[in-house]
Each structure stands twice: as C-alpha cells, then as structure tokens.
Amino acid sequence: PVAHALAAALPDGAALVLGSSNPVRDMALAGAPRAGLTVVSNRGVAGIDGTVSTATGVALAHDGPTFALLGDLTLLHDTTGLVLGPDEPAPDLTFVVLNDRGGGIFSLLEQGAPAHAASFERVFGTPHTVDVAALCAAVGVAHTAVDDPAKLAEVLGVPAGRTLVEVRAERGDLRDGHARLRARIDAALSGL
C-alpha cells in the first residue's frame, strides 16, 4: 500500500529514488505505471549501501521535486548520508521511510517460512529500537510520522529542505500480504 499510495501522490516532474529490498519490490508489485515520474534505484533489488547519499545526489541534480522510498534498515545503514557539511547545499528532498523495525524483506524469502520461526527474528528480522524522530532532530531533518499509508498524500508536499516521513508498520503479516496481492494480480491477469 505504501508504494502504491506514494506513486499516486507524487507531482508530475518528480524524481523518486527507490531503496533496495522491499521498496523496489513493492513498487514493482503494487505501483501503478504513470507518466511524469522519473524513478531511480541502486543495483536493482539487492544492496542498501549509500541509498541516502544517492537520493541526496539525485535531489541536487534533478530539476524538480525529489522523493526517496526507503526501508528503515536502508536509512540506518547510510545514516551518515544525512549529515551535511556547513557549506554544502541542502537538497529539497523528502524521504519516505517504511519503518517495520527490522528486515521485513527476509520474511518474504525462504528463511521467512514458518519452519524457521524460532531463529528468524534474531538472525534475519534484526529488530532495532532506533527513535527515527530523534535521529532526524540530530541531523537537522524535519520529521513527520504516519501510521496509515492512505495519509501519505496529506503529508507529502513539494519538498522544501530535507524532510523524512516515517510510515510505521508491522512486518508480521508481510509474507501473507504479499501472497494475497500476488494472488489478486494472478487472478486479474488470468482473466485477460
């Protein structure tokens, strides 16, 4: 729902940087194609290195509003990309961070199967307790939190400075949710 809601809410002429793991997969699965949106991603679906920095570079080079859809671990992995030197230009960039407090992507893969539930959380879920609002305050990025992806359109404006919209989510039903969505897509396509 976050990828679909975000793609629909962005203005024409916007650039969208997709983080690896779930954001790029979610956009491929649920984002409706549309004109007027430039989509950029690092290395396809694998690897989270430098995504915050990539989004910053895209925002500085793009002649229009820039947004980035990231998972919480992707944000945390490149937190220093939020730090700007005092003489560096600050881009107009809105980060939309899907915070499920860990590695939700792994619940979609083989290790997320119920047979591995006993060890999954510590080894693959990698839960964390980072306060994203406090992190934003520390690096001078405005912060807004939403608990419902349908509210994204209400809080997304044209970027003015650096802003982070934290979409809080649970990853417990991610595997089943993806399976339901794939089944609906398969059913729709089989009727063509």
XYZ file of N, CA and C in Angstrom:
576
model
N 0.795 -1.213 0.000
C 0.000 0.000 0.000
C 0.836 1.277 0.000
N 2.027 1.280 0.649
C 2.840 2.488 0.723
C 3.356 2.854 -0.663
N 3.895 1.888 -1.406
C 4.432 2.169 -2.737
C 3.337 2.688 -3.659
N 2.187 2.056 -3.638
C 1.067 2.474 -4.486
C 0.603 3.889 -4.123
N 0.432 4.139 -2.833
C -0.028 5.459 -2.379
C 0.996 6.541 -2.704
N 2.277 6.231 -2.536
C 3.320 7.215 -2.807
C 3.373 7.564 -4.288
N 3.404 6.562 -5.147
C 3.481 6.826 -6.591
C 2.302 7.662 -7.060
N 1.135 7.417 -6.509
C -0.056 8.181 -6.905
C -0.021 9.611 -6.381
N 0.627 9.831 -5.249
C 0.611 11.151 -4.606
C 1.673 12.106 -5.130
N 2.685 11.611 -5.818
C 3.777 12.476 -6.236
C 3.376 13.367 -7.403
N 3.879 14.598 -7.415
C 3.524 15.520 -8.501
C 4.263 15.174 -9.794
N 3.701 15.587 -10.921
C 4.396 15.434 -12.193
C 5.722 16.168 -12.132
N 6.728 15.597 -12.759
C 8.050 16.195 -12.757
C 8.905 15.760 -11.590
N 8.372 14.913 -10.726
C 9.117 14.459 -9.548
C 10.088 13.344 -9.924
N 11.120 13.219 -9.113
C 12.025 12.072 -9.175
C 11.756 11.239 -7.927
N 11.817 9.931 -8.066
C 11.618 9.014 -6.957
C 12.790 8.044 -6.914
N 13.520 8.039 -5.800
C 14.621 7.105 -5.587
C 14.075 5.958 -4.750
N 14.225 4.738 -5.259
C 13.737 3.559 -4.544
C 14.887 2.858 -3.852
N 14.717 2.614 -2.575
C 15.678 1.812 -1.835
C 15.553 0.361 -2.250
N 16.622 -0.377 -2.055
C 16.613 -1.802 -2.379
C 15.769 -2.559 -1.368
N 15.671 -3.829 -1.542
C 14.880 -4.723 -0.703
C 13.396 -4.505 -0.961
N 12.608 -4.256 0.061
C 11.162 -4.161 -0.141
C 10.705 -2.966 -0.981
N 11.248 -1.750 -0.828
C 10.712 -0.639 -1.620
C 10.719 -0.894 -3.130
N 11.813 -1.376 -3.690
C 11.853 -1.605 -5.132
C 10.922 -2.758 -5.514
N 10.847 -3.779 -4.675
C 9.927 -4.892 -4.946
C 8.474 -4.438 -4.818
N 8.186 -3.656 -3.777
C 6.814 -3.177 -3.575
C 6.361 -2.290 -4.733
N 7.255 -1.442 -5.230
C 6.887 -0.576 -6.343
C 6.640 -1.411 -7.593
N 7.470 -2.424 -7.828
C 7.277 -3.299 -8.986
C 5.975 -4.077 -8.868
N 5.602 -4.435 -7.650
C 4.401 -5.242 -7.432
C 3.130 -4.404 -7.384
N 3.182 -3.249 -6.739
C 1.937 -2.517 -6.471
C 1.886 -1.104 -7.039
N 2.997 -0.559 -7.482
C 2.989 0.795 -8.013
C 2.398 0.814 -9.413
N 1.444 1.679 -9.647
C 0.834 1.778 -10.966
C 1.721 2.626 -11.871
N 1.996 2.153 -13.101
C 2.801 2.954 -14.018
C 2.139 4.303 -14.285
N 2.960 5.335 -14.421
C 2.421 6.658 -14.714
C 3.476 7.519 -15.379
N 3.015 8.457 -16.157
C 3.910 9.415 -16.805
C 4.256 10.505 -15.794
N 5.319 11.248 -16.088
C 5.658 12.397 -15.264
C 6.445 12.081 -14.013
N 6.952 10.848 -13.898
C 7.706 10.444 -12.716
C 8.980 9.740 -13.166
N 10.128 10.247 -12.735
C 11.414 9.616 -13.016
C 11.770 8.745 -11.825
N 12.008 7.449 -12.069
C 12.302 6.504 -10.993
C 13.755 6.050 -11.119
N 14.478 6.100 -9.995
C 15.896 5.755 -9.942
C 16.095 4.748 -8.813
N 17.025 3.792 -9.019
C 17.322 2.816 -7.973
C 18.761 2.359 -8.101
N 19.365 2.009 -6.980
C 20.717 1.448 -6.968
C 20.652 -0.062 -7.142
N 21.388 -0.619 -8.060
C 21.627 -2.056 -8.185
C 20.396 -2.939 -8.055
N 19.282 -2.553 -8.589
C 18.130 -3.438 -8.580
C 17.576 -3.698 -7.201
N 17.417 -4.968 -6.830
C 16.739 -5.297 -5.583
C 17.681 -5.662 -4.439
N 18.986 -5.698 -4.676
C 19.900 -6.128 -3.623
C 20.885 -5.019 -3.267
N 21.203 -4.908 -2.013
C 22.232 -3.977 -1.569
C 21.663 -2.642 -1.136
N 21.985 -2.233 0.097
C 21.434 -0.990 0.633
C 22.486 0.085 0.825
N 23.709 -0.188 0.410
C 24.795 0.774 0.602
C 24.508 2.099 -0.100
N 24.656 3.192 0.628
C 24.668 4.521 0.034
C 23.373 5.045 -0.529
N 22.239 4.495 -0.165
C 20.980 4.925 -0.760
C 20.588 6.327 -0.335
N 20.820 6.695 0.916
C 20.534 8.066 1.365
C 21.393 9.049 0.576
N 22.651 8.712 0.393
C 23.559 9.567 -0.362
C 23.158 9.647 -1.824
N 22.726 8.529 -2.408
C 22.244 8.538 -3.786
C 21.052 9.475 -3.928
N 20.102 9.386 -2.997
C 18.915 10.247 -3.045
C 19.311 11.718 -2.945
N 20.287 12.015 -2.118
C 20.766 13.391 -1.983
C 21.352 13.878 -3.305
N 22.164 13.051 -3.939
C 22.739 13.411 -5.230
C 21.679 13.607 -6.299
N 20.691 12.723 -6.339
C 19.604 12.864 -7.309
C 18.861 14.176 -7.070
N 18.577 14.479 -5.818
C 17.840 15.714 -5.497
C 18.628 16.954 -5.899
N 19.936 16.920 -5.720
C 20.755 18.068 -6.099
C 20.831 18.237 -7.612
N 20.738 17.143 -8.360
C 20.857 17.194 -9.820
C 19.521 17.322 -10.543
N 18.430 16.899 -9.909
C 17.122 16.863 -10.565
C 16.464 18.243 -10.546
N 15.910 18.618 -11.662
C 15.216 19.899 -11.760
C 13.727 19.671 -11.481
N 13.400 19.449 -10.231
C 12.028 19.182 -9.808
C 12.047 18.567 -8.432
N 10.894 18.287 -7.879
C 10.840 17.712 -6.532
C 11.415 16.296 -6.514
N 12.049 15.934 -5.403
C 12.651 14.609 -5.284
C 12.190 13.940 -3.995
N 11.886 12.661 -4.118
C 11.411 11.840 -3.014
C 12.231 10.552 -3.012
N 12.328 9.903 -1.863
C 13.005 8.607 -1.769
C 12.162 7.698 -0.888
N 11.923 6.489 -1.356
C 11.216 5.478 -0.579
C 12.251 4.471 -0.098
N 12.420 4.406 1.227
C 13.438 3.555 1.837
C 12.841 2.712 2.953
N 13.477 1.592 3.228
C 13.173 0.843 4.433
C 13.991 1.397 5.583
N 13.606 1.059 6.794
C 14.307 1.573 7.970
C 15.755 1.122 8.032
N 16.051 -0.120 7.670
C 17.441 -0.571 7.724
C 18.284 0.116 6.659
N 17.711 0.417 5.511
C 18.438 1.160 4.477
C 18.773 2.554 4.986
N 17.824 3.204 5.645
C 18.089 4.516 6.238
C 19.214 4.415 7.260
N 19.117 3.456 8.166
C 20.115 3.330 9.231
C 21.491 2.968 8.692
N 21.531 2.197 7.628
C 22.804 1.767 7.049
C 23.585 2.944 6.459
N 22.877 3.985 6.017
C 23.534 5.148 5.417
C 23.164 6.424 6.170
N 23.031 6.323 7.480
C 22.665 7.481 8.302
C 23.613 8.651 8.097
N 24.882 8.388 7.927
C 25.826 9.493 7.754
C 25.574 10.263 6.463
N 24.815 9.689 5.541
C 24.425 10.414 4.337
C 23.487 11.574 4.640
N 22.898 11.571 5.829
C 22.034 12.685 6.250
C 22.831 13.870 6.778
N 24.088 13.643 7.082
C 24.931 14.694 7.655
C 25.497 15.544 6.521
N 25.237 16.847 6.577
C 25.766 17.764 5.566
C 26.777 18.705 6.199
N 27.826 19.002 5.467
C 28.793 19.982 5.929
C 28.166 21.368 5.937
N 28.702 22.269 6.730
C 28.089 23.591 6.870
C 28.053 24.406 5.579
N 28.926 24.120 4.630
C 28.951 24.869 3.379
C 28.379 24.083 2.208
N 27.795 22.925 2.494
C 27.225 22.090 1.436
C 25.774 22.483 1.168
N 25.348 22.397 -0.089
C 23.943 22.718 -0.393
C 23.012 21.654 0.193
N 21.903 22.097 0.746
C 20.897 21.176 1.277
C 19.845 20.951 0.189
N 19.646 19.722 -0.222
C 18.675 19.464 -1.285
C 17.241 19.563 -0.787
N 16.338 19.807 -1.704
C 14.909 19.695 -1.432
C 14.558 18.226 -1.668
N 14.381 17.494 -0.590
C 14.260 16.042 -0.667
C 13.391 15.537 0.470
N 12.411 14.709 0.116
C 11.569 14.061 1.123
C 11.866 12.568 1.120
N 12.299 12.062 2.267
C 12.486 10.632 2.460
C 11.183 10.065 3.009
N 10.674 9.006 2.403
C 9.544 8.260 2.953
C 10.137 6.939 3.427
N 10.133 6.729 4.741
C 10.791 5.562 5.321
C 9.749 4.628 5.903
N 9.683 3.442 5.346
C 8.796 2.401 5.859
C 9.519 1.742 7.026
N 9.070 2.051 8.232
C 9.735 1.566 9.442
C 8.965 0.391 10.030
N 9.457 -0.804 9.732
C 8.875 -2.005 10.338
C 9.824 -2.590 11.378
N 10.753 -1.745 11.822
C 11.716 -2.069 12.872
C 12.493 -3.350 12.604
N 13.004 -3.443 11.388
C 13.844 -4.585 11.068
C 13.837 -4.928 9.600
N 14.309 -6.115 9.299
C 14.469 -6.572 7.925
C 13.268 -7.325 7.410
N 12.211 -6.609 7.084
C 10.988 -7.232 6.591
C 11.188 -8.044 5.333
N 12.143 -7.661 4.499
C 12.379 -8.370 3.246
C 12.630 -9.857 3.486
N 13.302 -10.174 4.570
C 13.681 -11.565 4.802
C 12.487 -12.456 5.110
N 11.388 -11.863 5.565
C 10.193 -12.676 5.806
C 9.573 -13.149 4.493
N 9.917 -12.501 3.385
C 9.396 -12.897 2.074
C 10.232 -13.984 1.419
N 11.428 -14.197 1.941
C 12.344 -15.162 1.355
C 12.243 -16.505 2.081
N 13.016 -17.490 1.644
C 12.945 -18.839 2.204
C 13.083 -18.858 3.719
N 13.995 -18.039 4.250
C 14.210 -18.052 5.692
C 13.027 -17.482 6.468
N 12.076 -16.870 5.797
C 10.885 -16.359 6.458
C 9.764 -17.378 6.579
N 9.980 -18.575 6.067
C 8.969 -19.630 6.156
C 8.734 -19.993 7.620
N 7.522 -20.405 7.946
C 7.198 -20.758 9.329
C 8.155 -21.778 9.950
N 8.769 -22.628 9.145
C 9.685 -23.637 9.674
C 10.909 -23.022 10.356
N 11.223 -21.769 10.031
C 12.411 -21.120 10.580
C 12.069 -20.052 11.630
N 10.853 -20.076 12.105
C 10.381 -19.026 13.015
C 11.198 -18.917 14.300
N 11.714 -19.998 14.800
C 12.431 -19.967 16.082
C 13.691 -19.097 16.032
N 14.385 -19.096 14.914
C 15.624 -18.313 14.814
C 15.482 -17.082 13.930
N 14.366 -16.929 13.269
C 14.222 -15.864 12.274
C 14.460 -14.466 12.838
N 13.796 -14.127 13.907
C 13.804 -12.743 14.377
C 15.210 -12.250 14.699
N 15.963 -13.023 15.433
C 17.309 -12.564 15.820
C 18.260 -12.536 14.630
N 18.217 -13.546 13.786
C 19.199 -13.678 12.720
C 18.831 -12.867 11.477
N 17.547 -12.846 11.112
C 17.152 -12.171 9.880
C 16.268 -10.942 10.111
N 15.372 -10.998 11.077
C 14.496 -9.861 11.345
C 15.268 -8.648 11.830
N 16.369 -8.885 12.507
C 17.276 -7.857 13.033
C 16.534 -6.650 13.603
N 15.710 -6.858 14.618
C 14.948 -5.744 15.181
C 15.854 -4.674 15.784
N 15.366 -3.450 15.795
C 16.114 -2.339 16.381
C 15.154 -1.443 17.158
N 15.707 -0.571 17.946
C 14.891 0.344 18.751
C 15.243 1.806 18.470
N 15.736 2.096 17.273
C 16.134 3.462 16.925
C 14.910 4.369 16.886
N 15.018 5.498 17.536
C 13.987 6.536 17.502
C 14.279 7.413 16.292
N 13.545 7.210 15.213
C 13.813 7.907 13.957
C 13.604 9.416 14.105
N 12.637 9.829 14.895
C 12.417 11.271 15.113
C 13.639 11.899 15.784
N 14.214 11.219 16.767
C 15.403 11.739 17.444
C 16.597 11.765 16.491
N 16.721 10.754 15.655
C 17.784 10.735 14.653
C 17.647 11.936 13.721
N 16.441 12.194 13.258
C 16.204 13.341 12.372
C 16.567 14.651 13.064
N 16.172 14.798 14.317
C 16.495 16.018 15.061
C 18.002 16.197 15.171
N 18.731 15.106 15.343
C 20.184 15.182 15.498
C 20.891 15.654 14.237
N 20.312 15.361 13.063
C 20.980 15.716 11.802
C 20.274 16.854 11.062
N 19.279 17.469 11.687
C 18.624 18.629 11.086
C 17.664 18.320 9.960
N 16.973 17.200 10.060
C 15.980 16.821 9.054
C 14.607 16.869 9.718
N 13.651 17.561 9.090
C 12.287 17.616 9.628
C 11.682 16.210 9.614
N 10.825 15.901 10.595
C 10.257 14.563 10.747
C 8.745 14.634 10.910
N 8.067 13.733 10.230
C 6.626 13.526 10.390
C 6.395 12.028 10.425
N 5.453 11.570 11.240
C 5.145 10.140 11.304
C 3.683 9.907 10.938
N 3.443 8.824 10.209
C 2.084 8.391 9.890
C 1.996 6.891 10.148
N 0.818 6.451 10.527
C 0.587 5.027 10.760
C -0.268 4.393 9.671
N -0.758 5.217 8.735
C -1.656 4.742 7.689
C -1.150 5.243 6.341
N -0.785 4.332 5.422
C -0.290 4.768 4.117
C -1.271 5.674 3.370
N -2.558 5.547 3.642
C -3.542 6.391 2.975
C -3.358 7.863 3.335
N -2.662 8.150 4.427
C -2.433 9.530 4.847
C -1.194 10.150 4.212
N -0.476 9.374 3.401
C 0.727 9.903 2.775
C 0.441 11.147 1.943
N -0.608 11.107 1.146
C -0.929 12.250 0.284
C -1.134 13.519 1.104
N -1.647 13.387 2.327
C -1.885 14.549 3.185
C -0.587 15.182 3.679
N 0.436 14.383 3.898
C 1.665 14.914 4.486
C 2.757 15.196 3.470
N 2.593 14.699 2.243
C 3.598 14.953 1.214
C 3.290 16.267 0.525
N 4.220 17.158 0.584
C 4.119 18.391 -0.182
C 5.276 18.408 -1.144
N 5.429 19.496 -1.833
C 6.612 19.640 -2.662
C 7.778 19.830 -1.704
N 8.842 19.033 -1.855
C 9.952 19.139 -0.912
C 10.509 20.557 -0.810
N 10.689 20.989 0.398
C 11.323 22.276 0.697
C 12.287 21.997 1.836
N 13.543 21.799 1.496
C 14.500 21.364 2.501
C 14.457 19.854 2.605
N 15.002 19.342 3.687
C 15.029 17.892 3.882
C 13.978 17.502 4.911
N 13.154 16.550 4.518
C 12.066 16.060 5.360
C 12.072 14.539 5.333
N 11.693 13.937 6.443
C 11.550 12.487 6.496
C 10.148 12.175 7.004
N 9.413 11.415 6.214
C 8.091 10.932 6.606
C 8.255 9.468 6.987
N 8.036 9.181 8.255
C 8.177 7.816 8.772
C 6.811 7.146 8.733
N 6.717 6.059 7.967
C 5.482 5.275 7.898
C 5.705 4.050 8.770
N 5.043 4.036 9.913
C 5.229 2.935 10.861
C 4.369 1.748 10.456
N 4.984 0.578 10.473
C 4.293 -0.629 10.022
C 4.750 -1.826 10.836
N 4.001 -2.873 10.744
C 4.356 -4.159 11.347
C 4.756 -5.093 10.223
N 5.746 -5.929 10.452
C 6.157 -6.845 9.397
C 5.620 -8.255 9.591
N 4.867 -8.465 10.663
C 4.351 -9.797 10.951
C 3.453 -10.374 9.876
N 2.704 -9.535 9.165
C 1.788 -10.040 8.138
C 2.296 -9.771 6.723
N 3.563 -9.388 6.594
C 4.116 -9.036 5.291
C 4.090 -10.209 4.319
N 4.501 -11.390 4.778
C 4.549 -12.564 3.895
C 3.152 -12.895 3.370
N 2.177 -12.941 4.268
C 0.808 -13.248 3.842
C 0.228 -12.136 2.966
N 0.542 -10.891 3.284
C 0.054 -9.768 2.490
C 0.576 -9.803 1.062
N 1.851 -10.108 0.897
C 2.416 -10.223 -0.448
C 1.778 -11.383 -1.201
N 1.544 -12.493 -0.505
C 0.918 -13.647 -1.155
C -0.490 -13.301 -1.630
N -1.250 -12.578 -0.804
C -2.610 -12.171 -1.208
C -2.566 -11.238 -2.416
N -1.646 -10.291 -2.416
C -1.538 -9.354 -3.525
C -1.139 -10.077 -4.808
N -0.186 -10.993 -4.717
C 0.210 -11.752 -5.907
C -0.957 -12.580 -6.439
N -1.742 -13.155 -5.541
C -2.903 -13.948 -5.971
C -3.912 -13.062 -6.694
N -4.133 -11.849 -6.204
C -5.062 -10.930 -6.874
C -4.548 -10.524 -8.243
N -3.244 -10.300 -8.351
C -2.656 -9.938 -9.648
C -2.766 -11.111 -10.603
N -2.447 -12.323 -10.133
C -2.560 -13.518 -10.977
C -3.988 -13.717 -11.468
N -4.959 -13.515 -10.574
C -6.367 -13.665 -10.957
C -6.760 -12.626 -12.003
N -6.317 -11.397 -11.817
C -6.640 -10.350 -12.787
C -6.013 -10.635 -14.144
N -4.779 -11.128 -14.141
C -4.102 -11.405 -15.401
C -4.654 -12.642 -16.101
N -5.142 -13.595 -15.335
C -5.685 -14.817 -15.964
C -6.990 -14.527 -16.696
N -7.645 -13.428 -16.339
C -8.894 -13.041 -16.999
C -8.687 -12.251 -18.272
N -7.428 -11.973 -18.627
C -7.162 -11.190 -19.854
C -7.209 -12.024 -21.091
